[in-house]
CSV table of C-alpha atoms and ligand atoms in Angstrom, one decimal:
chain,number,residue,atom,x,y,z
A,1404,MET,CA,-0.1,86.0,75.2
A,1405,SER,CA,-1.7,82.5,74.4
A,1406,ASN,CA,-1.0,79.2,76.2
A,1407,GLN,CA,-1.9,76.6,73.9
A,1408,LYS,CA,-1.0,73.3,74.2
A,1409,ILE,CA,-2.2,71.0,71.4
A,1410,SER,CA,-4.1,68.0,73.4
A,1411,LYS,CA,-6.4,70.2,75.8
A,1412,ILE,CA,-9.6,72.2,74.9
A,1413,ASN,CA,-8.8,75.7,74.8
A,1414,ALA,CA,-11.3,77.8,77.0
A,1415,GLY,CA,-11.9,81.6,77.1
A,1416,ILE,CA,-12.7,83.4,80.1
A,1417,ILE,CA,-15.4,85.9,79.6
A,1418,GLY,CA,-15.7,88.2,82.7
A,1419,ALA,CA,-11.9,86.7,83.6
A,1420,THR,CA,-11.4,90.0,86.2
A,1421,GLY,CA,-14.5,89.1,88.4
A,1422,MET,CA,-15.3,87.3,91.3
A,1423,VAL,CA,-16.6,84.2,89.5
A,1424,GLY,CA,-13.7,84.9,86.9
A,1425,GLN,CA,-11.2,84.9,89.1
A,1426,ARG,CA,-12.5,81.3,90.4
A,1427,PHE,CA,-12.4,79.8,86.8
A,1428,ILE,CA,-9.2,80.7,86.8
A,1429,THR,CA,-7.9,79.2,89.8
A,1430,LEU,CA,-10.0,76.0,88.6
A,1431,LEU,CA,-8.5,75.9,85.1
A,1432,SER,CA,-4.9,76.5,85.4
A,1433,GLU,CA,-4.4,73.0,85.8
A,1434,HIS,CA,-7.3,71.4,84.5
A,1435,PRO,CA,-6.7,67.8,82.8
A,1436,TYR,CA,-8.8,68.5,80.0
A,1437,PHE,CA,-8.9,72.6,79.4
A,1438,ASN,CA,-6.4,75.2,78.9
A,1439,ILE,CA,-6.9,78.6,79.4
A,1440,SER,CA,-6.3,80.2,76.1
A,1441,VAL,CA,-7.9,83.7,76.6
A,1442,LEU,CA,-8.8,86.3,78.8
A,1443,ALA,CA,-11.6,89.2,78.4
A,1444,ALA,CA,-13.4,91.5,80.5
A,1445,SER,CA,-14.7,94.9,79.9
A,1446,PRO,CA,-12.9,97.8,77.8
A,1447,ARG,CA,-11.7,98.9,81.6
A,1448,SER,CA,-9.3,96.3,81.9
A,1449,ALA,CA,-8.8,95.3,78.4
A,1450,GLY,CA,-5.3,96.0,76.8
A,1451,LYS,CA,-3.1,95.2,79.6
A,1452,LYS,CA,-1.5,92.0,81.0
A,1453,PHE,CA,-3.9,90.4,83.5
A,1454,SER,CA,-1.3,90.6,86.5
A,1455,GLU,CA,-1.5,94.4,86.2
A,1456,THR,CA,-5.4,94.9,85.3
A,1457,ILE,CA,-6.3,93.0,88.2
A,1458,GLY,CA,-4.2,94.8,90.5
A,1459,GLY,CA,-5.7,95.0,94.4
A,1460,ARG,CA,-8.7,93.2,93.1
A,1461,TRP,CA,-7.3,89.6,92.9
A,1462,LYS,CA,-9.3,88.0,95.5
A,1463,MET,CA,-8.5,84.2,95.6
A,1464,SER,CA,-6.6,82.7,98.7
A,1465,VAL,CA,-4.0,81.4,96.2
A,1466,ASP,CA,-1.5,83.6,94.1
A,1467,ILE,CA,-2.6,84.4,90.6
A,1468,PRO,CA,-1.3,81.3,88.5
A,1469,GLU,CA,1.7,82.3,86.6
A,1470,SER,CA,0.2,80.9,83.4
A,1471,VAL,CA,-2.1,83.8,83.0
A,1472,LYS,CA,-0.4,86.8,84.8
A,1473,ASP,CA,1.4,87.8,81.3
A,1474,MET,CA,-1.8,87.3,79.2
A,1475,ILE,CA,-3.0,90.5,77.5
A,1476,VAL,CA,-6.7,90.7,78.6
A,1477,LEU,CA,-8.8,91.2,75.6
A,1478,ASP,CA,-12.2,93.7,75.1
A,1479,ALA,CA,-14.9,91.1,75.5
A,1480,SER,CA,-16.8,92.4,72.6
A,1481,ASP,CA,-14.3,92.0,70.1
A,1482,VAL,CA,-16.2,88.7,69.8
A,1483,GLY,CA,-14.3,87.7,66.4
A,1484,LYS,CA,-10.7,88.0,68.5
A,1485,VAL,CA,-11.6,86.0,71.5
A,1486,SER,CA,-13.6,83.2,69.8
A,1487,SER,CA,-10.7,83.0,67.3
A,1488,MET,CA,-8.4,82.1,70.4
A,1489,CYS,CA,-10.4,79.7,71.9
A,1490,ASP,CA,-12.6,76.1,71.3
A,1491,PHE,CA,-15.4,77.4,73.8
A,1492,VAL,CA,-16.1,80.3,76.5
A,1493,PHE,CA,-17.1,80.6,80.0
A,1494,CYS,CA,-18.9,83.4,80.7
A,1495,ALA,CA,-19.4,85.6,83.9
A,1496,VAL,CA,-20.1,89.1,83.5
A,1497,GLU,CA,-21.9,91.8,85.1
A,1498,LEU,CA,-24.2,93.4,82.6
A,1499,PRO,CA,-27.7,94.0,81.8
A,1500,LYS,CA,-29.4,90.7,80.9
A,1501,GLU,CA,-30.2,92.3,77.2
A,1502,GLU,CA,-26.4,92.8,76.6
A,1503,THR,CA,-25.5,89.3,78.4
A,1504,LYS,CA,-27.8,87.5,76.1
A,1505,LYS,CA,-26.6,89.6,72.8
A,1506,LEU,CA,-23.1,89.1,73.9
A,1507,GLU,CA,-23.5,85.2,74.2
A,1508,GLU,CA,-25.2,84.5,71.1
A,1509,ALA,CA,-22.6,86.1,69.2
A,1510,TYR,CA,-20.0,83.9,70.7
A,1511,ALA,CA,-22.0,80.9,69.9
A,1512,LYS,CA,-22.8,82.1,66.8
A,1513,THR,CA,-19.4,81.8,65.6
A,1514,GLU,CA,-19.0,78.3,66.9
A,1515,THR,CA,-17.7,78.8,69.9
A,1516,PRO,CA,-20.0,77.2,72.7
A,1517,VAL,CA,-20.5,79.0,75.9
A,1518,VAL,CA,-20.7,77.7,79.5
A,1519,SER,CA,-22.5,80.8,81.1
A,1520,ASN,CA,-22.7,81.7,84.9
A,1521,ASN,CA,-25.2,84.5,84.3
A,1522,SER,CA,-28.9,84.2,84.1
A,1523,ALA,CA,-29.6,86.3,80.7
A,1524,CYS,CA,-30.7,82.9,79.1
A,1525,ARG,CA,-31.8,80.8,81.7
A,1526,ASN,CA,-35.3,81.1,80.8
A,1527,LEU,CA,-35.1,80.2,77.4
A,1528,PRO,CA,-36.3,76.3,76.9
A,1529,ASP,CA,-33.9,75.6,74.4
A,1530,VAL,CA,-31.0,76.5,76.8
A,1531,PRO,CA,-30.2,73.6,79.3
A,1532,MET,CA,-30.2,74.8,82.9
A,1533,LEU,CA,-27.5,72.2,84.1
A,1534,ILE,CA,-26.8,70.7,87.6
A,1535,PRO,CA,-25.0,67.7,85.7
A,1536,GLU,CA,-25.9,64.9,88.7
A,1537,ILE,CA,-29.8,66.0,88.3
A,1538,ASN,CA,-30.2,67.1,84.7
A,1539,ALA,CA,-27.7,66.2,82.3
A,1540,PHE,CA,-30.4,64.9,80.0
A,1541,HIS,CA,-31.4,68.2,79.3
A,1542,ALA,CA,-28.6,68.7,77.3
A,1543,GLU,CA,-30.3,67.0,74.5
A,1544,VAL,CA,-32.0,70.4,73.8
A,1545,ILE,CA,-29.0,71.8,72.6
A,1546,GLU,CA,-29.6,70.3,69.1
A,1547,THR,CA,-33.2,72.6,69.0
A,1548,GLN,CA,-31.1,75.7,70.1
A,1549,ARG,CA,-28.4,75.6,67.6
A,1550,LYS,CA,-31.4,75.2,65.2
A,1551,ARG,CA,-32.6,78.8,66.2
A,1552,LEU,CA,-29.0,80.5,66.1
A,1553,GLY,CA,-28.2,78.6,62.7
A,1554,THR,CA,-25.4,77.1,64.1
A,1555,LYS,CA,-23.4,73.9,63.7
A,1556,THR,CA,-21.5,73.2,67.1
A,1557,GLY,CA,-22.0,76.6,68.8
A,1558,PHE,CA,-24.9,76.5,71.5
A,1559,ILE,CA,-25.3,78.1,75.1
A,1560,THR,CA,-25.8,76.3,78.6
A,1561,VAL,CA,-26.6,77.9,81.8
A,1562,LYS,CA,-26.2,77.4,85.6
A,1563,PRO,CA,-28.8,77.8,88.0
A,1564,ASN,CA,-28.3,80.7,90.2
A,1565,CYS,CA,-26.1,80.2,93.0
A,1566,SER,CA,-28.6,79.4,96.1
A,1567,ILE,CA,-30.5,76.7,94.1
A,1568,GLN,CA,-27.4,74.1,94.9
A,1569,SER,CA,-28.0,74.3,98.6
A,1570,TYR,CA,-31.4,72.8,98.4
A,1571,VAL,CA,-32.4,71.4,95.1
A,1572,PRO,CA,-30.1,68.2,95.3
A,1573,MET,CA,-31.7,67.3,98.4
A,1574,LEU,CA,-35.4,67.9,97.3
A,1575,THR,CA,-34.8,66.3,93.9
A,1576,PRO,CA,-35.1,62.2,95.3
A,1577,LEU,CA,-37.8,63.3,97.1
A,1578,LEU,CA,-40.2,64.2,94.3
A,1579,LYS,CA,-41.1,60.8,93.4
A,1580,TYR,CA,-43.0,60.3,96.8
A,1581,GLY,CA,-45.1,63.5,95.7
A,1582,VAL,CA,-43.8,66.4,97.1
A,1583,LYS,CA,-46.4,69.2,98.3
A,1584,GLU,CA,-45.6,72.1,99.1
A,1585,ILE,CA,-41.8,73.6,99.9
A,1586,ALA,CA,-40.5,76.5,101.9
A,1587,VAL,CA,-36.7,77.7,101.8
A,1588,THR,CA,-34.8,80.4,103.5
A,1589,THR,CA,-31.4,81.2,102.2
A,1590,TYR,CA,-28.6,82.6,104.3
A,1591,GLN,CA,-26.1,83.8,101.2
A,1592,ALA,CA,-22.6,84.7,101.8
A,1593,ILE,CA,-21.4,88.1,100.3
A,1594,SER,CA,-19.0,86.5,97.4
A,1595,GLY,CA,-22.4,86.0,95.9
A,1596,ALA,CA,-22.6,89.8,95.0
A,1597,GLY,CA,-19.1,89.6,93.8
A,1598,LYS,CA,-18.1,91.2,96.8
A,1599,SER,CA,-15.3,90.9,100.0
A,1600,PHE,CA,-15.8,92.7,103.2
A,1601,GLU,CA,-13.0,95.3,101.9
A,1602,ASP,CA,-15.4,96.6,99.2
A,1603,TRP,CA,-18.4,95.8,101.4
A,1604,PRO,CA,-17.7,97.1,105.1
A,1605,GLU,CA,-21.0,97.8,105.4
A,1606,MET,CA,-21.8,93.9,105.7
A,1607,ILE,CA,-19.4,93.4,108.8
A,1608,ASP,CA,-21.8,92.7,111.8
A,1609,ASN,CA,-25.0,93.0,109.7
A,1610,VAL,CA,-27.9,91.0,107.7
A,1611,ILE,CA,-29.8,92.3,105.1
A,1612,PRO,CA,-33.3,90.8,104.4
A,1613,PHE,CA,-33.1,91.2,100.8
A,1614,ILE,CA,-31.3,90.3,98.0
A,1615,GLY,CA,-32.8,91.9,94.0
A,1616,GLY,CA,-34.6,89.0,92.2
A,1617,GLU,CA,-32.9,86.0,94.5
A,1618,GLU,CA,-36.4,85.2,95.6
A,1619,GLU,CA,-37.7,84.5,92.0
A,1620,LYS,CA,-35.1,82.7,91.0
A,1621,SER,CA,-35.0,80.3,94.2
A,1622,GLU,CA,-38.5,79.6,93.5
A,1623,LYS,CA,-38.7,79.2,89.6
A,1624,GLU,CA,-35.1,77.6,88.8
A,1625,PRO,CA,-35.9,74.5,90.2
A,1626,MET,CA,-39.0,74.2,87.9
A,1627,LYS,CA,-36.6,74.2,84.8
A,1628,ILE,CA,-34.4,71.8,86.6
A,1629,TRP,CA,-37.1,69.2,87.3
A,1630,GLY,CA,-38.8,69.8,84.1
A,1631,GLY,CA,-39.0,67.4,81.4
A,1632,ILE,CA,-38.3,67.3,77.8
A,1633,LYS,CA,-41.1,67.7,75.2
A,1634,ASP,CA,-40.4,68.3,71.2
A,1635,GLY,CA,-37.2,69.3,72.0
A,1636,ILE,CA,-37.2,72.2,74.6
A,1637,VAL,CA,-37.4,72.0,78.5
A,1638,GLU,CA,-41.0,71.8,79.4
A,1639,ASN,CA,-40.8,73.4,83.1
A,1640,ALA,CA,-42.1,71.2,85.8
A,1641,GLN,CA,-45.7,72.8,87.5
A,1642,THR,CA,-45.1,71.3,90.9
A,1643,PRO,CA,-44.2,71.8,94.0
A,1644,PRO,CA,-44.6,75.3,94.6
A,1645,ILE,CA,-41.5,76.9,96.4
A,1646,THR,CA,-42.3,79.9,98.2
A,1647,SER,CA,-38.4,81.4,99.6
A,1648,GLN,CA,-36.9,84.4,101.3
A,1649,CYS,CA,-33.2,85.1,100.9
A,1650,ILE,CA,-31.3,87.0,103.4
A,1651,ARG,CA,-27.5,88.2,102.6
A,1652,VAL,CA,-25.6,87.1,106.1
A,1653,PRO,CA,-21.9,88.3,107.0
A,1654,VAL,CA,-19.9,85.4,106.0
A,1655,THR,CA,-17.2,85.3,102.5
A,1656,ASP,CA,-18.5,82.2,100.7
A,1657,GLY,CA,-21.2,79.6,101.4
A,1658,HIS,CA,-24.8,79.9,100.9
A,1659,LEU,CA,-26.8,77.8,104.1
A,1660,ALA,CA,-30.3,76.9,103.1
A,1661,ALA,CA,-33.3,76.2,105.9
A,1662,VAL,CA,-35.9,74.0,104.0
A,1663,PHE,CA,-39.2,72.5,105.0
A,1664,VAL,CA,-41.1,69.9,103.1
A,1665,LYS,CA,-44.6,68.8,103.2
A,1666,PHE,CA,-45.6,66.0,101.3
A,1667,GLU,CA,-48.9,65.1,99.2
A,1668,ASP,CA,-50.0,62.1,101.1
A,1669,ARG,CA,-48.5,62.5,104.7
A,1670,ASP,CA,-49.4,58.9,105.3
A,1671,SER,CA,-46.9,57.7,103.1
A,1672,LYS,CA,-44.1,60.0,103.4
A,1673,PRO,CA,-40.9,58.5,103.3
A,1674,SER,CA,-39.4,57.8,106.6
A,1675,LYS,CA,-36.4,59.7,108.1
A,1676,GLU,CA,-34.0,56.5,107.4
A,1677,GLU,CA,-35.3,56.5,103.7
A,1678,ILE,CA,-34.6,60.0,103.2
A,1679,LEU,CA,-30.9,59.5,104.4
A,1680,LYS,CA,-30.4,56.4,102.2
A,1681,LEU,CA,-31.5,58.4,98.9
A,1682,TRP,CA,-29.3,61.2,99.8
A,1683,GLU,CA,-26.5,58.7,100.4
A,1684,GLU,CA,-27.0,56.9,97.2
A,1685,TYR,CA,-27.8,60.0,94.8
A,1686,LYS,CA,-25.5,60.2,92.3
A,1687,GLY,CA,-25.3,61.2,88.4
A,1688,GLU,CA,-23.1,61.4,85.4
A,1689,PRO,CA,-20.3,63.1,86.9
A,1690,GLN,CA,-20.1,60.3,89.3
A,1691,GLU,CA,-20.4,57.9,86.4
A,1692,LEU,CA,-18.2,59.5,84.0
A,1693,ASN,CA,-15.7,60.0,87.1
A,1694,LEU,CA,-15.5,63.6,85.6
A,1695,PRO,CA,-12.4,65.8,87.5
A,1696,SER,CA,-14.3,68.0,89.1
A,1697,ALA,CA,-17.1,65.5,90.5
A,1698,PRO,CA,-17.6,65.1,94.0
A,1699,GLU,CA,-17.1,61.5,95.1
A,1700,GLN,CA,-19.7,61.7,97.3
A,1701,PHE,CA,-22.8,64.3,96.1
A,1702,ILE,CA,-24.8,64.9,99.4
A,1703,ASN,CA,-22.7,64.2,102.7
A,1704,TYR,CA,-25.1,64.0,106.0
A,1705,PHE,CA,-23.9,65.5,109.1
A,1706,GLU,CA,-25.6,63.9,112.4
A,1707,GLU,CA,-23.9,66.7,114.8
A,1708,ASP,CA,-26.8,69.0,115.4
A,1709,ASN,CA,-25.0,72.0,114.9
A,1710,ARG,CA,-23.8,71.4,111.4
A,1711,PRO,CA,-23.3,71.7,108.5
A,1712,GLN,CA,-21.6,75.0,109.1
A,1713,THR,CA,-20.5,77.5,106.7
A,1714,LYS,CA,-17.3,77.6,107.4
A,1715,SER,CA,-16.3,74.2,108.0
A,1716,GLU,CA,-18.3,72.3,105.4
A,1717,ARG,CA,-18.1,74.6,102.3
A,1718,ASP,CA,-14.8,73.4,101.0
A,1719,LEU,CA,-16.0,69.7,101.2
A,1720,GLU,CA,-14.6,67.9,97.9
A,1721,ASN,CA,-12.8,71.1,96.8
A,1722,GLY,CA,-16.2,73.0,97.3
A,1723,MET,CA,-18.2,70.8,95.2
A,1724,ALA,CA,-19.7,68.2,97.5
A,1725,ILE,CA,-23.4,69.2,98.9
A,1726,SER,CA,-23.8,69.2,103.0
A,1727,ALA,CA,-27.1,68.4,104.4
A,1728,GLY,CA,-28.0,68.3,108.3
A,1729,ARG,CA,-30.7,68.2,110.7
A,1730,LEU,CA,-33.1,66.1,109.0
A,1731,ARG,CA,-36.2,66.4,111.1
A,1732,GLU,CA,-39.5,65.6,111.6
A,1733,ASP,CA,-41.8,69.0,112.1
A,1734,SER,CA,-43.7,68.4,114.8
A,1735,SER,CA,-45.8,71.4,114.7
A,1736,GLY,CA,-47.6,69.7,111.8
A,1737,VAL,CA,-47.4,72.6,109.5
A,1738,PHE,CA,-44.6,70.7,107.3
A,1739,ASP,CA,-43.3,66.8,107.3
A,1740,TYR,CA,-39.7,67.5,107.8
A,1741,LYS,CA,-37.3,70.1,107.9
A,1742,PHE,CA,-33.5,70.2,107.3
A,1743,ILE,CA,-30.3,72.4,106.6
A,1744,GLY,CA,-28.6,72.1,103.1
A,1745,LEU,CA,-25.2,74.4,102.3
A,1746,SER,CA,-23.1,74.6,99.2
A,1747,HIS,CA,-20.0,76.6,98.2
A,1748,ASN,CA,-21.5,79.8,96.2
A,1749,THR,CA,-18.4,80.3,94.0
A,1750,LEU,CA,-17.6,76.7,93.5
A,1751,ARG,CA,-20.3,74.6,93.3
A,1752,GLY,CA,-23.0,77.7,92.6
A,1753,ALA,CA,-21.1,79.2,90.2
A,1754,ALA,CA,-17.3,78.2,88.2
A,1755,GLY,CA,-17.1,74.7,89.9
A,1756,GLY,CA,-20.5,74.0,88.5
A,1757,GLY,CA,-19.6,75.7,85.5
A,1758,VAL,CA,-16.3,73.8,85.2
A,1759,LEU,CA,-18.2,70.3,85.9
A,1760,SER,CA,-21.1,70.8,83.1
A,1761,ALA,CA,-18.2,71.8,80.8
A,1762,GLU,CA,-16.2,68.6,81.7
A,1763,PHE,CA,-19.5,66.6,81.3
A,1764,LEU,CA,-20.3,68.7,77.8
A,1765,TYR,CA,-16.8,67.6,76.7
A,1766,ARG,CA,-17.0,64.1,77.7
A,1767,LYS,CA,-20.4,63.8,75.4
A,1768,GLY,CA,-19.1,65.3,72.7
A,1769,PHE,CA,-20.8,69.2,72.7
A,1770,ILE,CA,-17.6,70.9,73.3
A,1771,MET,CA,-14.6,69.7,70.9
A,1772,LYS,CA,-11.6,71.1,69.4
A,1773,LYS,CA,-12.3,73.8,66.7
A,1774,SER,CA,-11.0,72.2,63.1
Y,2088,LIG,P1,-17.8,90.8,89.3
Y,2088,LIG,O1,-17.1,90.2,90.5
Y,2088,LIG,O2,-18.6,92.1,89.2
Y,2088,LIG,O3,-17.5,90.5,88.2
Y,2088,LIG,C1,-17.9,91.1,87.0
Y,2088,LIG,C2,-17.1,91.0,85.7
Y,2088,LIG,O4,-18.0,91.1,84.5
Y,2088,LIG,C3,-15.5,91.6,85.7
Y,2088,LIG,O5,-14.8,90.8,85.0
Y,2088,LIG,C4,-16.3,93.0,84.4
Y,2088,LIG,O6,-14.7,93.2,83.8
Y,2088,LIG,C5,-17.2,92.4,83.6
Y,2088,LIG,N1,-17.8,93.1,82.9
Y,2088,LIG,C6,-18.1,94.6,83.3
Y,2088,LIG,N2,-18.7,95.1,82.1
Y,2088,LIG,C7,-18.7,94.1,81.1
Y,2088,LIG,C8,-18.6,94.8,79.7
Y,2088,LIG,N3,-19.0,95.7,79.1
Y,2088,LIG,N4,-17.8,93.7,79.0
Y,2088,LIG,C9,-17.5,92.5,79.3
Y,2088,LIG,N5,-17.5,92.2,80.6
Y,2088,LIG,C10,-17.8,92.9,81.9
Y,2088,LIG,O7,-19.1,89.7,88.9
Y,2088,LIG,P2,-19.4,88.3,89.6
Y,2088,LIG,O8,-19.6,87.8,90.8
Y,2088,LIG,O9,-18.4,87.4,88.9
Y,2088,LIG,O10,-20.8,87.6,88.8
Y,2088,LIG,C11,-20.6,87.7,86.9
Y,2088,LIG,C12,-21.7,87.1,87.0
Y,2088,LIG,O11,-21.7,85.6,87.3
Y,2088,LIG,C13,-23.2,87.7,87.2
Y,2088,LIG,O12,-24.0,87.6,86.0
Y,2088,LIG,C14,-23.8,86.8,88.3
Y,2088,LIG,O13,-25.0,87.1,88.5
Y,2088,LIG,C15,-23.3,85.5,88.0
Y,2088,LIG,N6,-23.1,84.5,89.5
Y,2088,LIG,C16,-22.2,85.1,90.4
Y,2088,LIG,C17,-22.3,84.2,91.7
Y,2088,LIG,C18,-21.3,84.4,92.4
Y,2088,LIG,O14,-21.2,83.7,93.4
Y,2088,LIG,N7,-20.5,85.5,93.0
Y,2088,LIG,C19,-22.7,83.0,91.3
Y,2088,LIG,C20,-23.3,82.8,90.6
Y,2088,LIG,C21,-23.5,83.6,89.2
Y,2088,LIG,P3,-14.0,94.5,84.5
Y,2088,LIG,O15,-13.6,93.9,85.7
Y,2088,LIG,O16,-13.3,94.7,83.3
Y,2088,LIG,O17,-15.0,95.6,84.9
């Protein structure tokens, strides 16, 4: 049932049968640090081999890895058993927030670190919400969280919502110039709702101008990412305000963002060349540490007017690189600049981002083998 290798860290996947869980499986099947040792999902999927229980629900373009086909899927609520079979877990479940929070804290309390893709714990100031290139230093609040949970090694980290990665990376290096206001419209893929065209035929030839809860996340979550640390917890940034609209569009994968920025002092705003240089040179801990999932080039600018496009750019550097394009001055004067951003929602924006966070946490000693 388990596929333990002594030298690697054993990872469990909670929600292994879902869209994000399947991505975790494909990303971890040959990972240099981590080994999939246990899969868990709802009681509906539990008790059967993964290949049997997943049936026609496998949505990845590559086959199910041989190493997990025969693993018996466990019930995620059997926290004691699942956590005894791994050193840490990735968690991506479709459950009400309170239940998700309870489940994640139950795992953390068994001294099993949780790298979560869920939103339930994102607002807690002692839970770091990581994009490791941007705010790796937030990991230091784990110490405060461990005190709250009464754990020695267990903790929870979260990833931001999948839309955030398509615009926050480009905005972050501009903040030092004093950004006054930001407007963003995101055009989000159907896999962001855990769906494919087969199970969501209404999306073919259609656009839906509403994604529940998404605008609030798109406006609020960057404030935590841009926050500082005070008294051992993350203190959210208060500015710049972001207004957003989030639209579901008929593409399989890839969230695109149309972004507008206004600076406080419009006379000393950066030039287009300065912004492009900032983007080109932007890197963080994942690149410094040469983490296995880190893109070599974090932000990739495309000069062509019709790029980045969802289909051609989403898989850049295994779906972990961010694409940008169409940076231009706003000739209307309403804003200073406009640009387009793009990221892969289930790779950089979900499972890939989770794996990158786990690699960082492992290299920094937060995730380790249980003794
Ligand atoms: P999904 O495809 O609907 O999968 C949901 C998963 O949750 C399945 O494995 C399901 O297991 C499991 N689950 C449902 N009820 C459960 C229970 N009672 N106990 C344990 N597991 C249970 O959803 P998804 O798109 O992968 O999203 C999962 C999470 O990641 C959500 O919180 C979502 O907001 C977040 N997320 C998704 C994306 C994305 O791009 N898709 C991006 C960022 C974050 P069964 O198959 O047994 O029902």
